[in-house]
Short mmCIF file of C-alpha atoms in Angstrom, two decimals:
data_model
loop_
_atom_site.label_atom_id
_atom_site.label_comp_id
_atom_site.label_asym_id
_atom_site.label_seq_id
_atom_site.Cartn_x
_atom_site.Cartn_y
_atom_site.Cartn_z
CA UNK D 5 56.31 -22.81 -43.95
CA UNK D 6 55.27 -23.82 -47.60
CA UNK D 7 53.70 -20.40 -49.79
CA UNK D 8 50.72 -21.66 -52.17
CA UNK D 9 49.61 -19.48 -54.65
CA UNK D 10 45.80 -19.90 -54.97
CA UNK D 11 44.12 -18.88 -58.31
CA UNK D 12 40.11 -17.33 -58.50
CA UNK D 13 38.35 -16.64 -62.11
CA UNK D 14 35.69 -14.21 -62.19
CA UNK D 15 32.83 -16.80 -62.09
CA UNK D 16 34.07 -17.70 -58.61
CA UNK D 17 34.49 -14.26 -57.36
CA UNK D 18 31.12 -13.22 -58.93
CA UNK D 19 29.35 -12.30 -55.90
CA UNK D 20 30.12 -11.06 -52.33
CA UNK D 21 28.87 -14.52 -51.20
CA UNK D 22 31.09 -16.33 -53.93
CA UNK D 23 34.20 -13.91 -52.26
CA UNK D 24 33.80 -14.75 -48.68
CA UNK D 25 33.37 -18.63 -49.80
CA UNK D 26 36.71 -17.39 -51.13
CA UNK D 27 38.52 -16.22 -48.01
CA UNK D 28 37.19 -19.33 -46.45
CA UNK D 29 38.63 -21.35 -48.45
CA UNK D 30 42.36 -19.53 -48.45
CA UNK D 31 41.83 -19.44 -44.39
CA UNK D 32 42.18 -23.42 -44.51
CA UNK D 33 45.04 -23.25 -46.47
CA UNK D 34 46.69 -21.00 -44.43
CA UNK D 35 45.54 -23.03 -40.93
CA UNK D 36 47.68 -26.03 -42.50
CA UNK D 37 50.71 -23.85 -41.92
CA UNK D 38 51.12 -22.76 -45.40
CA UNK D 39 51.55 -19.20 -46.43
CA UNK D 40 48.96 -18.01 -48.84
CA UNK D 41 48.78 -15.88 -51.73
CA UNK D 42 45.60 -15.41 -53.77
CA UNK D 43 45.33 -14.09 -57.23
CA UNK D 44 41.90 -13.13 -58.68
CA UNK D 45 40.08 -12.08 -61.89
CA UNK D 46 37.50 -9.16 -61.96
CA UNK D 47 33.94 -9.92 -60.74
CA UNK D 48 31.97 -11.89 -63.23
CA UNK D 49 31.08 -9.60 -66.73
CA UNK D 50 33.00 -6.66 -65.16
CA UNK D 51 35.57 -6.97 -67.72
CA UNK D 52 32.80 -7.62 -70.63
CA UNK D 53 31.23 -4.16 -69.17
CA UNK D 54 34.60 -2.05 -69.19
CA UNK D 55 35.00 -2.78 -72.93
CA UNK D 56 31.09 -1.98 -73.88
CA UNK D 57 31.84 1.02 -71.84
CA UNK D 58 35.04 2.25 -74.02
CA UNK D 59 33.43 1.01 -77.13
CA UNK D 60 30.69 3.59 -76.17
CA UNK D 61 32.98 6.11 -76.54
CA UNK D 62 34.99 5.60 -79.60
CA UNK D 63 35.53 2.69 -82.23
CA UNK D 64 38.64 2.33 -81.76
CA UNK D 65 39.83 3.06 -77.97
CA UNK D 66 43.56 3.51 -77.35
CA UNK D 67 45.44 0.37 -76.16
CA UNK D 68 47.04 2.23 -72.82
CA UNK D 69 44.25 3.57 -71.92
CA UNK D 70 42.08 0.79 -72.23
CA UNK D 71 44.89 -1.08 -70.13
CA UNK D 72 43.99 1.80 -67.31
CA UNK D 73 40.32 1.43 -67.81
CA UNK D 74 40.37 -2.53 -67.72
CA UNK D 75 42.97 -3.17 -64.57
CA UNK D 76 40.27 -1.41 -63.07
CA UNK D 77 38.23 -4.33 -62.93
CA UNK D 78 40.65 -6.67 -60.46
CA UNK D 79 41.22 -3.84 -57.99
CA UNK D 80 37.57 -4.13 -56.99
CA UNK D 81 38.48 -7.50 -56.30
CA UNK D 82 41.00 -7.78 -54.15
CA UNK D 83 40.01 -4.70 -52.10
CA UNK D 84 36.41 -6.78 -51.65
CA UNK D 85 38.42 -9.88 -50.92
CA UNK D 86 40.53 -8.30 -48.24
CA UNK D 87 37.90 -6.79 -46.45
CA UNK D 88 36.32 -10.42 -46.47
CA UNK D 89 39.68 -11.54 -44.86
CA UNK D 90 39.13 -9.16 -42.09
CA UNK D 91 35.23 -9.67 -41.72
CA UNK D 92 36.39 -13.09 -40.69
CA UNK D 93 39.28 -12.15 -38.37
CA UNK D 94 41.90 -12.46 -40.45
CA UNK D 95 44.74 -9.79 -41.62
CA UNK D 96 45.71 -9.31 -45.06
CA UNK D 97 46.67 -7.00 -47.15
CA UNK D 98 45.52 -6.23 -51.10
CA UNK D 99 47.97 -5.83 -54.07
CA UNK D 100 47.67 -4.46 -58.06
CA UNK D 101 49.83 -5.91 -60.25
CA UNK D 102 52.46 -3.09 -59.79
CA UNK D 103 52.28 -3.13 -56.20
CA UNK D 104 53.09 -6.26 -56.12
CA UNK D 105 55.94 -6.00 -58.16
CA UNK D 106 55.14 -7.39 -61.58
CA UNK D 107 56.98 -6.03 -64.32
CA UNK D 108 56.26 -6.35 -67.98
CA UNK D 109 57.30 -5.40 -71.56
CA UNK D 110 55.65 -2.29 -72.90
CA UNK D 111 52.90 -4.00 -75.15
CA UNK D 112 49.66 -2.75 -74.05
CA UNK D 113 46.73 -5.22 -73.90
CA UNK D 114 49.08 -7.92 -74.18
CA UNK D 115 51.90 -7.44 -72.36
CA UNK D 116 54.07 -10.52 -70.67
CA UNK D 117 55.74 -10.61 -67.50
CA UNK D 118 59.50 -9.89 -67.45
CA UNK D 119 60.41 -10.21 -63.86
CA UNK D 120 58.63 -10.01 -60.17
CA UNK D 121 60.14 -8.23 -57.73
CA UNK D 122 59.17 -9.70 -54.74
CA UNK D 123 60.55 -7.88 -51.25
CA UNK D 124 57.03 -6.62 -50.37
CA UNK D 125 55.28 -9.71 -51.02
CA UNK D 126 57.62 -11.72 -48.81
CA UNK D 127 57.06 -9.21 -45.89
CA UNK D 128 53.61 -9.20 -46.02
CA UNK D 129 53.47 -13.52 -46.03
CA UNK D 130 56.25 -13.48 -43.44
CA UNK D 131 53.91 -11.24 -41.03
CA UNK D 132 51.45 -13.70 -40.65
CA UNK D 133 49.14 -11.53 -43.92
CA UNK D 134 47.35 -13.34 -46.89
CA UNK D 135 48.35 -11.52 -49.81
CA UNK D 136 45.55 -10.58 -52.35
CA UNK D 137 47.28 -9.95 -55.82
CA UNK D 138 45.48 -8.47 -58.76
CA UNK D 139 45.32 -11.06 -61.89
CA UNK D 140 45.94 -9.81 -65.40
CA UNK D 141 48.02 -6.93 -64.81
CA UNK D 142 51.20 -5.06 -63.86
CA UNK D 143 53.81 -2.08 -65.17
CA UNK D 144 56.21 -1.51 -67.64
CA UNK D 145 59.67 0.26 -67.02
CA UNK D 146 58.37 3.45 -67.54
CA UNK D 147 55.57 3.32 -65.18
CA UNK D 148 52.35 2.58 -67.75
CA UNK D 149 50.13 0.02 -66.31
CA UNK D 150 49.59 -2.91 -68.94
CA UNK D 151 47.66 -5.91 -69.09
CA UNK D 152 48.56 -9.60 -70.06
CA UNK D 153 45.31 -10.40 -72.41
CA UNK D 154 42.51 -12.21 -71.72
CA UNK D 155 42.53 -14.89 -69.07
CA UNK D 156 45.91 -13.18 -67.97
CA UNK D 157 45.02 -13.75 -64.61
CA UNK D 158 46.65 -17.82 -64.72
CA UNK D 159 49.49 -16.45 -66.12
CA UNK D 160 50.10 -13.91 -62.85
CA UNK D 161 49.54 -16.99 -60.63
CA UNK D 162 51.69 -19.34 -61.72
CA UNK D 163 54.18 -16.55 -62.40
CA UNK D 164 54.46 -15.29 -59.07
CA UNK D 165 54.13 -19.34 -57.96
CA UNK D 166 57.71 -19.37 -59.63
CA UNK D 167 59.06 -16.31 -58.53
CA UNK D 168 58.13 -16.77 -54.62
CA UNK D 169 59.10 -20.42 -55.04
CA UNK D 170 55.86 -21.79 -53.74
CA UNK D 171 55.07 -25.73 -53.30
CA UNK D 172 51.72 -25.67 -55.72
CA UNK D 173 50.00 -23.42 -57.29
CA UNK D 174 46.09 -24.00 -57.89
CA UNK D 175 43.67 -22.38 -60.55
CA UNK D 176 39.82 -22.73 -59.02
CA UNK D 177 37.09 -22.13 -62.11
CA UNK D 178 33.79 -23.26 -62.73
CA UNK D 179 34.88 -26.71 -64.05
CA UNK D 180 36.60 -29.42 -61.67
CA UNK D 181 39.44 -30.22 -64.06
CA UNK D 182 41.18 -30.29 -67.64
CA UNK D 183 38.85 -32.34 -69.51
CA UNK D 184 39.28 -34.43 -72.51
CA UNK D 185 37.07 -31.88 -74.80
CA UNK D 186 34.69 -28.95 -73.97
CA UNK D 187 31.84 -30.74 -72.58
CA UNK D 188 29.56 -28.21 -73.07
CA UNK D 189 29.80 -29.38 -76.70
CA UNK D 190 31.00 -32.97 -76.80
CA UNK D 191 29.23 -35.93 -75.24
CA UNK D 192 31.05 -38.20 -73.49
CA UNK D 193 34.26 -35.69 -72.70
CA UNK D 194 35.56 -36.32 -69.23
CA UNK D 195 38.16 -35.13 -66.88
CA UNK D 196 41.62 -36.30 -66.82
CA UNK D 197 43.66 -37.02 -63.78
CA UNK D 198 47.18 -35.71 -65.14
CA UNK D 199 48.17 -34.29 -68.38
CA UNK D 200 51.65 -33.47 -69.24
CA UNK D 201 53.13 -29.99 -69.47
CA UNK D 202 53.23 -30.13 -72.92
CA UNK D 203 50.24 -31.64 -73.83
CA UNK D 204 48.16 -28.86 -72.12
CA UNK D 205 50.41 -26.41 -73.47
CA UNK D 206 48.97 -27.80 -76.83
CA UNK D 207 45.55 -27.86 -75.46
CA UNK D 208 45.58 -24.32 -74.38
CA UNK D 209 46.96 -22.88 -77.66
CA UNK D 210 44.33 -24.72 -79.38
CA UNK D 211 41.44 -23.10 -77.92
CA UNK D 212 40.87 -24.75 -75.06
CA UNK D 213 39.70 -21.96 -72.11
CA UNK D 214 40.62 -23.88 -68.91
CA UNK D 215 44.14 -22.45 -68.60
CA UNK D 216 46.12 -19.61 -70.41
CA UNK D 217 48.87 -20.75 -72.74
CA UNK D 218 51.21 -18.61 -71.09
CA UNK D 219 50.70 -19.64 -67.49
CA UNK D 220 51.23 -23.51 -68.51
CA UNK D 221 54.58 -22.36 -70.36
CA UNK D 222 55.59 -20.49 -67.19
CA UNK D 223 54.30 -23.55 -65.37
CA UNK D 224 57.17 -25.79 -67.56
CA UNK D 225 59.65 -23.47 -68.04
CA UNK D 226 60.03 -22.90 -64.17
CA UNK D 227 58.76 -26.52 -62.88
CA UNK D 228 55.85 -25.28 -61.26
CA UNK D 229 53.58 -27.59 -59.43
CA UNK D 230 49.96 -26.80 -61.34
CA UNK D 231 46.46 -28.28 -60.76
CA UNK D 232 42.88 -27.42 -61.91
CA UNK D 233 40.11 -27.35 -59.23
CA UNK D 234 36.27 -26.55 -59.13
CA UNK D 235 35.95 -23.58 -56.59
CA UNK D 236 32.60 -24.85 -55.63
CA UNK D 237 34.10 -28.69 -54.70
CA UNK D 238 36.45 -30.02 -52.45
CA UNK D 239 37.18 -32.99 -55.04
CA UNK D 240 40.58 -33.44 -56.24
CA UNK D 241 41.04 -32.05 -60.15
CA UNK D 242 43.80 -32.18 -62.73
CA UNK D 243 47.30 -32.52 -62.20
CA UNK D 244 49.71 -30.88 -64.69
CA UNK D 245 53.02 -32.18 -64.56
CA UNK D 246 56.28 -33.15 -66.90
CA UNK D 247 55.78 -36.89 -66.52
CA UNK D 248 51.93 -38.05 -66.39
CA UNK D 249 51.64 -41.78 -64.70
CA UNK D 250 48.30 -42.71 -65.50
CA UNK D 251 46.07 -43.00 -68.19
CA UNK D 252 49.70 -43.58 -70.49
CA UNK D 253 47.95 -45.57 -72.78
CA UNK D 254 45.93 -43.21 -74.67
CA UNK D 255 47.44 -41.87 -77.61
CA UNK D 256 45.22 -38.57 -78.00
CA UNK D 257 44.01 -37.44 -74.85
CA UNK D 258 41.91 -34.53 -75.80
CA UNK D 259 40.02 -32.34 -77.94
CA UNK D 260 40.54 -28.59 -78.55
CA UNK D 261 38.55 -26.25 -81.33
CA UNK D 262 38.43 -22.76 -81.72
CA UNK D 263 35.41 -20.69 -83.47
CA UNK D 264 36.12 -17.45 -85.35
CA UNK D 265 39.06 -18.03 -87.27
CA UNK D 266 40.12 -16.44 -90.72
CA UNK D 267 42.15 -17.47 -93.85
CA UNK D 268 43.96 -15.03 -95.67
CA UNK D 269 46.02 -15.45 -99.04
CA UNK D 270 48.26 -13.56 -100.84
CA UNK D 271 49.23 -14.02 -104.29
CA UNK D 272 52.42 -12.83 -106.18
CA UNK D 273 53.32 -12.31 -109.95
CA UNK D 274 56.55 -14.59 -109.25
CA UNK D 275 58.02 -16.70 -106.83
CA UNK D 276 58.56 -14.18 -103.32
CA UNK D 277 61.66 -13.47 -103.37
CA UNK D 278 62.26 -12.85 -100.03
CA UNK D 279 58.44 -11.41 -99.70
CA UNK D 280 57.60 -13.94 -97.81
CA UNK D 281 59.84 -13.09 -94.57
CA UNK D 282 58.65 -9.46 -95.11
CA UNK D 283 54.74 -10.22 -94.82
CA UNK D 284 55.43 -12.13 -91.66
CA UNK D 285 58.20 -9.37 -90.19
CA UNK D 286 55.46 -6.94 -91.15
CA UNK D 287 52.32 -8.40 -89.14
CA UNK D 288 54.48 -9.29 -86.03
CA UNK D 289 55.54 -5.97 -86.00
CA UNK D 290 52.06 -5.35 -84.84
CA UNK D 291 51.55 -8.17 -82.60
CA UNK D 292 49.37 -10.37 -84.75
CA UNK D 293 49.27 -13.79 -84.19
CA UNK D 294 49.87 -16.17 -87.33
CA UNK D 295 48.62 -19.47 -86.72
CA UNK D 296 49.14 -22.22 -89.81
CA UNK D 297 51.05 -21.25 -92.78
CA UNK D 298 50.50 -22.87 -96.31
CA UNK D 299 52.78 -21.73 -99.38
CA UNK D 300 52.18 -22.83 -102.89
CA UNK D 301 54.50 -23.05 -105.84
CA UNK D 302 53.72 -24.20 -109.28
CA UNK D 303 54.30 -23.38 -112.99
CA UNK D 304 50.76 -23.40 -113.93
CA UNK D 305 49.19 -21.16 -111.16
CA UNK D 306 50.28 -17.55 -109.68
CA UNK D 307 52.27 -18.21 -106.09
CA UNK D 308 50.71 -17.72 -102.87
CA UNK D 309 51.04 -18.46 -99.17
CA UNK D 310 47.91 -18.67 -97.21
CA UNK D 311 47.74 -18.47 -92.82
CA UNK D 312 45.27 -18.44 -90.42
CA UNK D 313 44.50 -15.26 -87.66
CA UNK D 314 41.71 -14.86 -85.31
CA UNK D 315 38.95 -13.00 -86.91
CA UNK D 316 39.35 -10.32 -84.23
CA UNK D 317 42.73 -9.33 -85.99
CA UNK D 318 41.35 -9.18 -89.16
CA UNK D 319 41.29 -5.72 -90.06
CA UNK D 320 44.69 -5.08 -88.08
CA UNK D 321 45.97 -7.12 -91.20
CA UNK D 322 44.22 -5.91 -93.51
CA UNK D 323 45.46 -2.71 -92.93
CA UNK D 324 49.25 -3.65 -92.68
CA UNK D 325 49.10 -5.55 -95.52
CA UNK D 326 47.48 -2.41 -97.49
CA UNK D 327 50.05 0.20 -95.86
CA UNK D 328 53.18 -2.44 -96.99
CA UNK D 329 52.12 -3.35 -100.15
CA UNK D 330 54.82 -2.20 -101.77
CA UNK D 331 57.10 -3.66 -99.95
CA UNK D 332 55.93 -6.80 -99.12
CA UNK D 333 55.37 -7.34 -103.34
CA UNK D 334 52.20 -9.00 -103.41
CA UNK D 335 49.07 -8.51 -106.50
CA UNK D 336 46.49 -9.38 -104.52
CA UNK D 337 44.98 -10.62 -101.00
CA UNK D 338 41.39 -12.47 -100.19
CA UNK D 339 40.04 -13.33 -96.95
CA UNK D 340 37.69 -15.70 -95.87
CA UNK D 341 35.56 -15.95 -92.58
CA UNK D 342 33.71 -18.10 -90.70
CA UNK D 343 35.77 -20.99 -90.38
CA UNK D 344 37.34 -22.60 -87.27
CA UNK D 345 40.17 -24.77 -85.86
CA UNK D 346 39.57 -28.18 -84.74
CA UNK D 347 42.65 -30.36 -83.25
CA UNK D 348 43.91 -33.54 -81.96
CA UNK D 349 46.62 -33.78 -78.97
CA UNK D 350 48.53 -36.11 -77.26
CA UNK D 351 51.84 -37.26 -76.41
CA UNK D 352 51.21 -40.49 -78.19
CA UNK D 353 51.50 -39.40 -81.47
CA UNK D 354 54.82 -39.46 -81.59
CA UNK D 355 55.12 -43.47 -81.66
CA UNK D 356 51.75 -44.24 -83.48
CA UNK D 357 52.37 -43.17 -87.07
CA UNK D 358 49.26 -43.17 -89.01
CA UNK D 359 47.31 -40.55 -86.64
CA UNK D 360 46.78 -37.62 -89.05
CA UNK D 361 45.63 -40.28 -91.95
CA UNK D 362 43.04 -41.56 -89.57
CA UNK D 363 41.89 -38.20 -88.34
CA UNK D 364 41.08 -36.68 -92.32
CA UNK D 365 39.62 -40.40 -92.81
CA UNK D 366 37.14 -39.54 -90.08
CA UNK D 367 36.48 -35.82 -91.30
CA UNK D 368 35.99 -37.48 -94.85
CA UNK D 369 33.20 -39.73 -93.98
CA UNK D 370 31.96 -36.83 -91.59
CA UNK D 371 31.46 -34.68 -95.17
CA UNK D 372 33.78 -31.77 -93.50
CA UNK D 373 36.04 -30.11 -96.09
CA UNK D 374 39.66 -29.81 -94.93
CA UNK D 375 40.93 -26.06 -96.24
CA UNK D 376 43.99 -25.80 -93.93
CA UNK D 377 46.66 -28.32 -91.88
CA UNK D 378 49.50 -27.74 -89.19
CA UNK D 379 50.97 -30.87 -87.41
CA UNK D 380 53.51 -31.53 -84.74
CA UNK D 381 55.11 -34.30 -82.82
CA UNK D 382 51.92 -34.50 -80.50
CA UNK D 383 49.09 -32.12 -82.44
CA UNK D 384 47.54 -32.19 -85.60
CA UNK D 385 45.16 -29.29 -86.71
CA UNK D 386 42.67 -28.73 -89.27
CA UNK D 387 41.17 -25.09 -90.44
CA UNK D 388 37.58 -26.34 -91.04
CA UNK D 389 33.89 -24.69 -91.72
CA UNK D 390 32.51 -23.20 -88.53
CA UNK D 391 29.69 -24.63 -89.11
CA UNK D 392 31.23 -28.11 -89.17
CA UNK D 393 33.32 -27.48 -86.12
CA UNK D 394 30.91 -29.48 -83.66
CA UNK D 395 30.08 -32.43 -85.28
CA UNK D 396 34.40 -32.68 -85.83
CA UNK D 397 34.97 -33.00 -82.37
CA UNK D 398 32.35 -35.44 -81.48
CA UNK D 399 33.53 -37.35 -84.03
CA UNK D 400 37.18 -37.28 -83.51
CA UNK D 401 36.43 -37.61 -79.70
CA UNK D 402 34.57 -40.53 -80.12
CA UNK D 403 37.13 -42.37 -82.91
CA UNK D 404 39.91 -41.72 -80.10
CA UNK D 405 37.94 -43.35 -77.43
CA UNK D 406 38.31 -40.52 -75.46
CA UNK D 407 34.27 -41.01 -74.49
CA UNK D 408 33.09 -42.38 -71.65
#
């Protein structure tokens, strides 16, 4: 017998009807001989509602316990979904992240998964039981639930995919596939059969919501067979793989942007001096993301090196840079909002030179002021206006002929 490791989101477990649709769909798994394990997401908003709930209370909630409060969310879940597996005359059994053996580091809110003990699991399967895992969550070494960050609940799949060694593991949302852009806001974006590991890794980094950037990494890093299904459709979706064998002769095969991004620069009296490790050291110290980094030296103007965070860590760095002033060594920091990050990826890059050129030719004759850049082998980004973030990706979408 194969195990599959089936994957819900909280739009498809919304609803006590969208839950037994759910079971029925595991069941026929499970009646092609396969063991089954399903991992699910809290119902709907629920995890909207927990934080507007703890915001209630105070400004500033503490991380572990808004880990407790927020694992909350999944048990209802799987305790709902098991009872649908027995409503339909089926046994199985439910599982938090910590029953189910999933360890993590002791970074609350954002924890990742060091190992996955598995005994109890395998018992359960072996017995003839679905197993109903808890997404999102599990328990650090000294017993303080944690939670992986938002949209955690892909990474717990295709973790315990790898760890249980199953033939395929399958993340059902409320879009049939991995699609060439969002096309909520570009015409003409349409689903891809395959994509390579490392192309969606991109993808996913870049803003794109369909997978988490840590489930396609665990997905690579452990071979994991990965695919991205409607949970309302029996069609076939996206297949992520190392080696993609069709559609090989695009050279950028999607379109990824991100809203709510922030620049902030620092400026020195002289040249940093080793200042510039120290600001870094200093904000990952407190677990904030640094996306694009930009230094300038010259003899006519005062150094500086600018980089882009998510707006939502904003103040975070504010307030480490304030507290380490000293030490870091800098005069003076600005910030600016409202901007976003608009990018370009595909394995084809690498043997078409000339890529990035065309792509700040387009935004050129689109009017859209470049302010930041970060390229790679297959990925080139640009920190644009928000407000020019749409019409960016139509127009990059449609240069690539990536429409339909």
């Amino acid at each position: 017998m194969e195990t599959v490791v089936m994957k819900f989101g909280g739009t498809s477990v919304a609803t006590p009807e969208k839950i037994i649709g759910v079971a029925k769909r595991a069941i026929l798994e499970k009646e092609k001989g396969n063991r089954v394990v399903i991992v699910v997401s809290a119902m709907g908003k629920t995890t909207d509602t927990l934080v507007a709930l703890a915001n209630e209370i105070s400004a500033e909630p503490p991380k572990r316990e808004m880990d407790m409060l927020l694992a909350t969310g999944e048990q209802v879940t799987i305790s709902l979904l098991a009872m649908a597996f027995k409503a339909l005359g089926h046994e199985a059994l439910s599982f938090t992240g910590w029953q189910a053996g999933i360890e993590t580091e002791s970074v609350p809110r954002n924890a990742r998964i060091e190992q996955i003990h598995t005994e109890r699991l395998e018992r359960v399967l072996d017995n003839g039981y679905f197993c109903v895992v808890a997404g999102f969550q599990g328990v650090d070494k000294v017993g303080n639930i944690t939670t992986l960050g938002r949209g955690g609940s892909d990474t717990t799949a295709v973790a315990l995919a790898a760890a249980l060694n199953a033939a395929k593991c399958e993340i059902y949302t409320d879009v049939d596939g991995v699609y060439t852009a969002d096309p909520r806001y570009v015409a003409g974006a349409r689903k891809l059969e395959q994509i390579s590991y490392d192309e969606m890794l991109e993808l996913a980094n870049l803003g794109a919501g369909v997978l988490h950037p840590r489930a396609v990494e665990f997905a690579k890093n452990n071979n994991v067979p990965l695919s991205v299904r409607a949970s309302y459709s029996d069609e076939p979706g996206t297949i992520i793989q190392e080696v993609i064998t069709v559609e090989k002769n695009l050279i950028v095969r999607g379109v990824a942007f991100e809203r709510g991004i922030a620049r902030v620069t620092a400026s020195y009296e002289k040249p940093f001096n080793g200042s510039l490790a120290k600001i870094f050291m200093k904000l990952a110290e407190h677990h904030i993301d640094v996306d694009i980094i930009v230094q300038s030296i010259s003899e006519d103007v005062p150094p500086s090196v600018s980089f882009s965070i998510k707006e939502e860590s904003l103040e975070e760095t504010k307030r480490v840079l304030e507290t380490y002033r000293n030490e870091i060594g800098f005069l003076t920091a600005n910030y600016e909002v409202g901007l976003a990050k608009v990018s370009i990826v595909g394995s084809g890059m690498v043997s078409n030179p000339g890529v990035a050129a065309q792509m700040f030719d387009i935004l050129r004759m689109q009017d859209i002021p470049v302010k930041m850049v970060s390229t790679s082998e297959i990925k080139v980004s640009v920190v644009v206006p928000e407000s020019g973030m749409e019409k960016s990706a139509n127009a990059l979408h449609d240069a690539y002929g990536l429409s339909y």
